[in-house]
Short mmCIF file of C-alpha atoms and ligand atoms in Angstrom, two decimals:
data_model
loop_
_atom_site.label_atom_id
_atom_site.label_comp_id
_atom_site.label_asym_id
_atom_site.label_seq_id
_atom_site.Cartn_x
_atom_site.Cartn_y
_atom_site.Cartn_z
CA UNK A 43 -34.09 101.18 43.12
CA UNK A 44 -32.25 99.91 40.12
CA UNK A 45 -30.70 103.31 37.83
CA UNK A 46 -32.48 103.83 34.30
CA UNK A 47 -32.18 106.02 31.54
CA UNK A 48 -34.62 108.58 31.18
CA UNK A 49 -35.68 110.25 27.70
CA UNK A 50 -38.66 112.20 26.19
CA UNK A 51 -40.23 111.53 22.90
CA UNK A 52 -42.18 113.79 21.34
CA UNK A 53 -43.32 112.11 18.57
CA UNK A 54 -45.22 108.97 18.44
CA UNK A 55 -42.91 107.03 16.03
CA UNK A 56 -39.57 107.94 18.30
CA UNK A 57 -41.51 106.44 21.14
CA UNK A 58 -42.11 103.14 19.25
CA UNK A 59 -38.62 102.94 18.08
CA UNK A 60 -37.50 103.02 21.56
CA UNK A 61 -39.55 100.41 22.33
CA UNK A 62 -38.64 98.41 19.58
CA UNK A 63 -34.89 98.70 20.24
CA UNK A 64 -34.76 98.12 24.16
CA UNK A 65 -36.72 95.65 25.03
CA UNK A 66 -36.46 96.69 28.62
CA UNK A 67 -37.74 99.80 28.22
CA UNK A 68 -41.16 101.82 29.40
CA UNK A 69 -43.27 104.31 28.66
CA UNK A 70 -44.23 106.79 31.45
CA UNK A 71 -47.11 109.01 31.78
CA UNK A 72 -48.49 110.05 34.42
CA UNK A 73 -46.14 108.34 36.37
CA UNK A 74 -49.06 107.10 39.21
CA UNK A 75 -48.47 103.22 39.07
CA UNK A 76 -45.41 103.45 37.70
CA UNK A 77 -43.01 105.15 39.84
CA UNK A 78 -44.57 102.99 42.83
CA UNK A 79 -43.55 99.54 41.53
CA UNK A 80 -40.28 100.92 40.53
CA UNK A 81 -39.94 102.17 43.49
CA UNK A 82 -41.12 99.12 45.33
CA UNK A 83 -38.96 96.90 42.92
CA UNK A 84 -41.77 95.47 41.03
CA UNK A 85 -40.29 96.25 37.81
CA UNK A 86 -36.84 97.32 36.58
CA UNK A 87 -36.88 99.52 33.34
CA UNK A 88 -34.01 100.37 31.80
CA UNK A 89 -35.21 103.16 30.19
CA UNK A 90 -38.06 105.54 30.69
CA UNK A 91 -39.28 106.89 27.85
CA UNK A 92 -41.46 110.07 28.81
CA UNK A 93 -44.34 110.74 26.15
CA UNK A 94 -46.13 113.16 28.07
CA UNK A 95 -44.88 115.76 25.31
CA UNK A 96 -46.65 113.45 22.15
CA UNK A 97 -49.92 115.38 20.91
CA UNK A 98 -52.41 112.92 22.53
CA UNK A 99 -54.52 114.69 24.90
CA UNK A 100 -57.80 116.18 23.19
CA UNK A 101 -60.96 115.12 23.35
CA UNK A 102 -63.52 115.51 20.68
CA UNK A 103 -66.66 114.82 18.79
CA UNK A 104 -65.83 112.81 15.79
CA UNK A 105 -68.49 110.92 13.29
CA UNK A 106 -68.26 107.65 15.38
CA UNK A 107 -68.82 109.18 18.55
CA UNK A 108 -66.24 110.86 20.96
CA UNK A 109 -62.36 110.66 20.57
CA UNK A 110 -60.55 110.65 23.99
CA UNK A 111 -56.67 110.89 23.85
CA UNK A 112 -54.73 108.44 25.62
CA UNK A 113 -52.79 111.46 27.32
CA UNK A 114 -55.96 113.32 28.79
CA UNK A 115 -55.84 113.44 32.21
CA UNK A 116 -58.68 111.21 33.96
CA UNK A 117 -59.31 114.76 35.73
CA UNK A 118 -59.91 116.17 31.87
CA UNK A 119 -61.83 113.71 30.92
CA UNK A 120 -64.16 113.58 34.19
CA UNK A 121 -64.80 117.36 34.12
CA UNK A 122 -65.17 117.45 30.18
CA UNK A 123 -68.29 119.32 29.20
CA UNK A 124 -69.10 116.30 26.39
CA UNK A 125 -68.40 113.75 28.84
CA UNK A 126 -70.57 115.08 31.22
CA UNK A 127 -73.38 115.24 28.59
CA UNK A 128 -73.58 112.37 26.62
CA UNK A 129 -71.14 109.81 28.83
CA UNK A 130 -71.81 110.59 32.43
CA UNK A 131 -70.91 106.63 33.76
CA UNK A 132 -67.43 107.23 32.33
CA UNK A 133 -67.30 110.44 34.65
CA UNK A 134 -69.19 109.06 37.67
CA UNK A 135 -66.71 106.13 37.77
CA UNK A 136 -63.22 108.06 36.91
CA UNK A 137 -64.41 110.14 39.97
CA UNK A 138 -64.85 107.55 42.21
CA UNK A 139 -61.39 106.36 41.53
CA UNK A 140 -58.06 107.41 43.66
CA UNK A 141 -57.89 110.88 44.73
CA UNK A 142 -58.14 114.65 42.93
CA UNK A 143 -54.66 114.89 43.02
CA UNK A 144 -53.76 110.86 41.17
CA UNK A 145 -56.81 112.21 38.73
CA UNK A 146 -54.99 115.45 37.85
CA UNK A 147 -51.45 113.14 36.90
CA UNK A 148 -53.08 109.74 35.65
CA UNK A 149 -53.66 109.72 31.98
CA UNK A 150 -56.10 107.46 30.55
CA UNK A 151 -54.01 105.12 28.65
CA UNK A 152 -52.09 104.95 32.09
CA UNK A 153 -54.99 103.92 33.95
CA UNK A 154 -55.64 100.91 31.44
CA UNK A 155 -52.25 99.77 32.22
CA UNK A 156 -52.19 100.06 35.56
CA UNK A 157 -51.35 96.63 37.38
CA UNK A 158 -53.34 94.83 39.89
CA UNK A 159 -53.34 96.11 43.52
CA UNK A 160 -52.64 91.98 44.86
CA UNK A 161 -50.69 92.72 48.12
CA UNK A 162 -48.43 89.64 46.98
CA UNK A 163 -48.17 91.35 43.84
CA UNK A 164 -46.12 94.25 45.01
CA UNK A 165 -44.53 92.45 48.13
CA UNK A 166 -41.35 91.03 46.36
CA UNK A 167 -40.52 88.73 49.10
CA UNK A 168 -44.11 86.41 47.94
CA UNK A 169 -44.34 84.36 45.42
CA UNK A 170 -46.49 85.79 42.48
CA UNK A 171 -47.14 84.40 38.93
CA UNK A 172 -47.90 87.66 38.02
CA UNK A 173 -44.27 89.08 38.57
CA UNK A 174 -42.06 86.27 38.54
CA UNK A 175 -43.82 83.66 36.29
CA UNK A 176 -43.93 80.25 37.42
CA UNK A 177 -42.99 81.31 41.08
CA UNK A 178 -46.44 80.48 42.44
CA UNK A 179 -49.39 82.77 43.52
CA UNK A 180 -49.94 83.76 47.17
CA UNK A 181 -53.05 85.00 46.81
CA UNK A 182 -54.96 81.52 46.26
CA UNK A 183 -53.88 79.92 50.31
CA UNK A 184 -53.39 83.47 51.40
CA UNK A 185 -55.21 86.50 52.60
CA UNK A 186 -58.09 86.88 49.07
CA UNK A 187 -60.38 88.94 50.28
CA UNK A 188 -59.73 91.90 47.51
CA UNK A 189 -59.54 88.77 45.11
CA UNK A 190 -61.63 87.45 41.75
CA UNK A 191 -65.01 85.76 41.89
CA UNK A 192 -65.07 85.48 37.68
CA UNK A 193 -62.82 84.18 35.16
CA UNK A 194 -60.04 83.52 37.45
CA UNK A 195 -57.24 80.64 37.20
CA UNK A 196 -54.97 78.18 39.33
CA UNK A 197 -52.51 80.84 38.49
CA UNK A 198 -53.52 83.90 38.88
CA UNK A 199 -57.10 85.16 41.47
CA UNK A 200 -56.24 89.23 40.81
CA UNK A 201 -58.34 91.80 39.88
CA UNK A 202 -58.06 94.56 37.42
CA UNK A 203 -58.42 97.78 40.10
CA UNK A 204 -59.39 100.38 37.89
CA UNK A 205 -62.76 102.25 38.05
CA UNK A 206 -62.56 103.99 34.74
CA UNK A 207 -62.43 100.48 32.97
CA UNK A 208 -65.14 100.07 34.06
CA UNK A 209 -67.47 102.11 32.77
CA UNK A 210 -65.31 102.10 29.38
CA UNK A 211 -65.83 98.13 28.92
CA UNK A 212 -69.78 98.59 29.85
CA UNK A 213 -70.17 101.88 27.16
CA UNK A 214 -68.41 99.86 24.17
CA UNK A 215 -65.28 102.02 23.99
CA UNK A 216 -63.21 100.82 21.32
CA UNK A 217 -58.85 101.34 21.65
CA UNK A 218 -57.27 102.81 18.93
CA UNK A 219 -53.63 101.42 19.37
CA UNK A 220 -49.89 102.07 17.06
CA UNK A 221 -46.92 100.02 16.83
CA UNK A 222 -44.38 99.31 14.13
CA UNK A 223 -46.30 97.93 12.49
CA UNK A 224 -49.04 100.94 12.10
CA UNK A 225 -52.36 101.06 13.26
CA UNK A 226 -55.20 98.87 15.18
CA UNK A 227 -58.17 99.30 16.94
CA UNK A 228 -58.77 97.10 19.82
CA UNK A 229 -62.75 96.39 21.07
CA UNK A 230 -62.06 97.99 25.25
CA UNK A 231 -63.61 94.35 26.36
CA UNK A 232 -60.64 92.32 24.53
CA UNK A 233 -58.04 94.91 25.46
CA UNK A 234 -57.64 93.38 29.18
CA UNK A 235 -57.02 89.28 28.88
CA UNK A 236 -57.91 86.73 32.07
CA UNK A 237 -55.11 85.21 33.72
CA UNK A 238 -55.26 81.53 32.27
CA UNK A 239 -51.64 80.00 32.31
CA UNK A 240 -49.79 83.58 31.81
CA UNK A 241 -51.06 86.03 33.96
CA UNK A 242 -48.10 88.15 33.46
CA UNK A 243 -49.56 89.09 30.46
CA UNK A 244 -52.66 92.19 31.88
CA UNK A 245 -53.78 93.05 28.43
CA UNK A 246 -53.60 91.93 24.75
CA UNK A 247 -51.39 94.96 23.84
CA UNK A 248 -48.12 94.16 22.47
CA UNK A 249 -44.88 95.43 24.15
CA UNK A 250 -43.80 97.66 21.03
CA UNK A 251 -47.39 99.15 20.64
CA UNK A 252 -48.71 102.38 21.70
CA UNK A 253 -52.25 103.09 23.26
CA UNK A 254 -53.30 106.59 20.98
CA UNK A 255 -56.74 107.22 21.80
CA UNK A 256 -59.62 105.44 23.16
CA UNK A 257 -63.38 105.88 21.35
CA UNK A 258 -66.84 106.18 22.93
CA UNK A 259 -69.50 104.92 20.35
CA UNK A 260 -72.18 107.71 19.63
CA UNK A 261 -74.45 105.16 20.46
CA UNK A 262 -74.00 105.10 23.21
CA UNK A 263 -75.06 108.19 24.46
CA UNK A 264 -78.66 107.10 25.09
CA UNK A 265 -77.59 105.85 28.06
CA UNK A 266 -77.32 109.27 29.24
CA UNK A 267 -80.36 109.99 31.39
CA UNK A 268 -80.40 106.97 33.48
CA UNK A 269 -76.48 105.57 34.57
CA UNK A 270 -74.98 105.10 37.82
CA UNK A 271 -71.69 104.00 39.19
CA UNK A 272 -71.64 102.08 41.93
CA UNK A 273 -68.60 101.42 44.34
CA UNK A 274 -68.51 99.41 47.30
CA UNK A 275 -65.09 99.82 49.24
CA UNK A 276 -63.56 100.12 52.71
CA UNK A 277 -63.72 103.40 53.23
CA UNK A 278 -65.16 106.60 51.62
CA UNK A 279 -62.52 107.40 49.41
CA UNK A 280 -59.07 106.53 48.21
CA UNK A 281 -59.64 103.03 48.21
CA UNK A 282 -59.93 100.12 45.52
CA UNK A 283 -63.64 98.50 44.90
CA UNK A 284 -64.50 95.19 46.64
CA UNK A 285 -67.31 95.15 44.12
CA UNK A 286 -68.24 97.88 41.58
CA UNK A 287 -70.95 98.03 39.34
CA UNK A 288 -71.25 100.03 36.20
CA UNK A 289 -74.87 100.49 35.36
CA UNK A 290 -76.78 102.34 31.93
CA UNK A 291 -80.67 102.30 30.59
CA UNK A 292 -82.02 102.78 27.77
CA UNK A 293 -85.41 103.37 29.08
CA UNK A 294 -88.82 104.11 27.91
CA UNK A 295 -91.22 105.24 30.21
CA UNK A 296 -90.79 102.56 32.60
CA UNK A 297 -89.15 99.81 29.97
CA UNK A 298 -85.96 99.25 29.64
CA UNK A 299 -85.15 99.46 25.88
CA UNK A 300 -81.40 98.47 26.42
CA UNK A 301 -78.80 98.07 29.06
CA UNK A 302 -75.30 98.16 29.82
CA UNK A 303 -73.76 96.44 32.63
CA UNK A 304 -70.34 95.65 33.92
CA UNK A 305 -68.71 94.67 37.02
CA UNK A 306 -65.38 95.77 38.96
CA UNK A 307 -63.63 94.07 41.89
CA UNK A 308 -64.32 90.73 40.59
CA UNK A 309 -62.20 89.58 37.72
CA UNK A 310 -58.90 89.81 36.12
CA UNK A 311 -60.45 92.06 33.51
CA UNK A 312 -63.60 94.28 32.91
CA UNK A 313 -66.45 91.89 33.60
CA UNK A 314 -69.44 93.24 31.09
CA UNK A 315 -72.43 91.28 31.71
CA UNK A 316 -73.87 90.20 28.47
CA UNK A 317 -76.31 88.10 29.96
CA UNK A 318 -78.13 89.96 32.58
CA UNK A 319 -78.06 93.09 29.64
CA UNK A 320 -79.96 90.51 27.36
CA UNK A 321 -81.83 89.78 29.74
CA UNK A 322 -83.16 92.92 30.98
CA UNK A 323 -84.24 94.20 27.23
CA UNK A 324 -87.93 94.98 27.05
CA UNK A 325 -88.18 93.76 30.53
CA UNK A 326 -90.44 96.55 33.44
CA UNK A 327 -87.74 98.33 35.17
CA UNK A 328 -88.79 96.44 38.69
CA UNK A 329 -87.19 95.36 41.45
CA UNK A 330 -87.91 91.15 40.61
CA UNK A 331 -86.16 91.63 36.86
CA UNK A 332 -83.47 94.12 38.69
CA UNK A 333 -82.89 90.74 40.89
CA UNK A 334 -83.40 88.34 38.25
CA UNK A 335 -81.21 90.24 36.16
CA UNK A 336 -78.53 90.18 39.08
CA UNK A 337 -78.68 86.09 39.80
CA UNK A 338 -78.16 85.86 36.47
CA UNK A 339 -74.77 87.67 36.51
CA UNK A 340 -73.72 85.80 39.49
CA UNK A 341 -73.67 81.94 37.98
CA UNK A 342 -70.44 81.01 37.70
CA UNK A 343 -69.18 82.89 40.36
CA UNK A 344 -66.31 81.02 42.54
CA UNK A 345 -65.09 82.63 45.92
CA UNK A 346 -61.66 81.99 47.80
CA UNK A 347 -61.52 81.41 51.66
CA UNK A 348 -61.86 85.59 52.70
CA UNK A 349 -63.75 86.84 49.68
CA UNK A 350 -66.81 85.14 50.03
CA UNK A 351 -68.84 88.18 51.04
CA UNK A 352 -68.54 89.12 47.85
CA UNK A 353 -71.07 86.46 46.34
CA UNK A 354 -73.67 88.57 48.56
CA UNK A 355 -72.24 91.80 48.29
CA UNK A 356 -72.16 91.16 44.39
CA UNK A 357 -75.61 91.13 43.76
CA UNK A 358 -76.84 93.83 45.82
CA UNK A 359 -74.66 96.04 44.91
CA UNK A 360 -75.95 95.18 40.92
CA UNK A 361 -79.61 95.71 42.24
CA UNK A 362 -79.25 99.08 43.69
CA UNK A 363 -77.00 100.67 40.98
CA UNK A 364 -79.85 99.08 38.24
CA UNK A 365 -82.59 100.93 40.49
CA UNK A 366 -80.54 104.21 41.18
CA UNK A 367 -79.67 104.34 37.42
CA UNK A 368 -83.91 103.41 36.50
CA UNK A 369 -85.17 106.28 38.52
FE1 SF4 B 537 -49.71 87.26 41.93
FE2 SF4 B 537 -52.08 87.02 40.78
FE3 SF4 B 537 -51.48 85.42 42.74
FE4 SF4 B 537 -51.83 88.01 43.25
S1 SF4 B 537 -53.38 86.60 42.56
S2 SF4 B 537 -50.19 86.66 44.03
S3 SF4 B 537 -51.09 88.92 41.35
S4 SF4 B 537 -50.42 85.51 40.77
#
């Protein structure tokens, strides 16, 4: 492991300014994802720049719907009494990620930039496009069975492993971001970016910018009665989704007034389903349109030598969270 210098910032700005002025440096967190690929010699900081001491952990009702900090623990956030209410996808899925204690450290702007779990990814001695650009990608000849059915490229076949994303991309969260040059707001399903020719690039934040606080839309609490998370994995817990499937109704009686679907396991990013959501408007919450809705979600799929399951897997696993989150 390479030495760094470590510092804390406890305000946002001082936190930028490192950023600005060594280009090397990183922010830590929680630390979960972090520490590993330093660790592992993924990546080489020259700096840590701890914000855990920055004001950025409430959550709260605000007039646009509810404000989570990007410091609150995925723990907080998962056990939060408004949460619970109003959001229960986004608590259903942070659960199923990782373990209690990785929820009590990981923060929730930490979990957005967490990097891909590709076994070539972290083993150094592979070639990946993701950590050495231009040196190749392992993945597409080699051992893809955790790999991307959507959206993928010749360069890069990884997935985005986080559980929380997705149930943040299918509720319309919105990113409230700060750099030097002040304030954005990022829609959650343009925050993560496919691969295409640079799939170094995860997201579409830039390096000097900040993650603040991410927003749930008030709207989006009538999906509140009738949302399930769905994860399909290896083993019970502590383990990354093959497929996931992040599933909310709007439903009256037994219509569906509106849905909200998205997909983990599968792409390089948060794969909402606009489609099959379309689709399933003002539609009899059955098993045919739960099917229909699910081939519809599955064109364009393209699987890799070991991943092929998942073009079956895939659209079961949409079916039976769309009729566990109907009843
Ligand atoms: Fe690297 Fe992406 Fe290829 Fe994995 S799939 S080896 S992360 S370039």
């Amino acid at each position: 492991m390479n030495p760094f210098n470590y510092s804390r910032s406890s305000a946002a700005a001082g936190a930028i300014q490192s950023l600005v002025k060594e280009p090397q440096a990183h922010l830590l967190a929680g630390g979960t994802n972090l520490i590993d690929l330093i660790k592992m010699g993924v990546v080489a900081p020259e700096r840590l720049v701890d914000i855990n001491p920055l004001p950025l952990k409430s959550v709260e009702k605000t007039a646009a719907g509810l404000h989570i900090g990007a410091l609150a623990t995925n723990s907080e956030v998962a056990d939060h009494p408004l949460v619970l209410q109003d959001y229960p996808l986004l608590s259903l899925a942070i659960n199923a990620g990782a373990s209690p204690q990785l929820r009590n450290m990981a923060t929730v702007g930490g979990n957005m930039m967490q990097r891909t779990r590709c076994n070539y990814f972290f083993d150094t001695a592979m070639p990946c496009n993701k950590r050495v650009p231009g040196s190749g990608c392992g993945a597409l000849e080699g051992y893809n069975r955790m790999h991307a059915l959507f959206g993928a490229s010749d360069h890069c076949i990884a997935v985005n492993p986080s559980d929380m994303n997705i149930a943040m991309v299918a509720l319309g969260a919105v990113v409230h971001v700060r750099g030097p040059k002040g304030e954005r707001t990022i829609p959650f399903g343009e925050f993560h970016r496919l691969p295409g020719d640079h799939p170094e690039k995860d997201n579409t934040l830039e390096r000097t910018e900040l993650i603040t606080a991410v927003e749930l839309p008030a709207s989006a609490a009538a999906f509140r009665n009738h949302s399930h998370y769905l994860k399909v994995r290896d083993r019970s817990s502590y383990a990354f989704a093959l497929v996931s499937v992040a599933a909310a109704l709007d439903m009256d009686g037994t219509t569906i007034k509106g849905a909200r679907l998205a997909m983990g396991g599968v792409a390089h990013k948060p794969w909402r389903l606009h489609e099959p959501e379309a689709f399933l408007k003002g539609k009899p919450a059955t098993e045919a349109t739960f099917r229909q809705a699910a081939e519809i979600a599955m064109q364009g799929a393209k699987a890799y030598r070991y991943n092929k399951f998942k073009l079956t897997l895939a659209p079961n696993a949409i079916l039976l969270a769309l009729q566990t989150a109907s009843a």
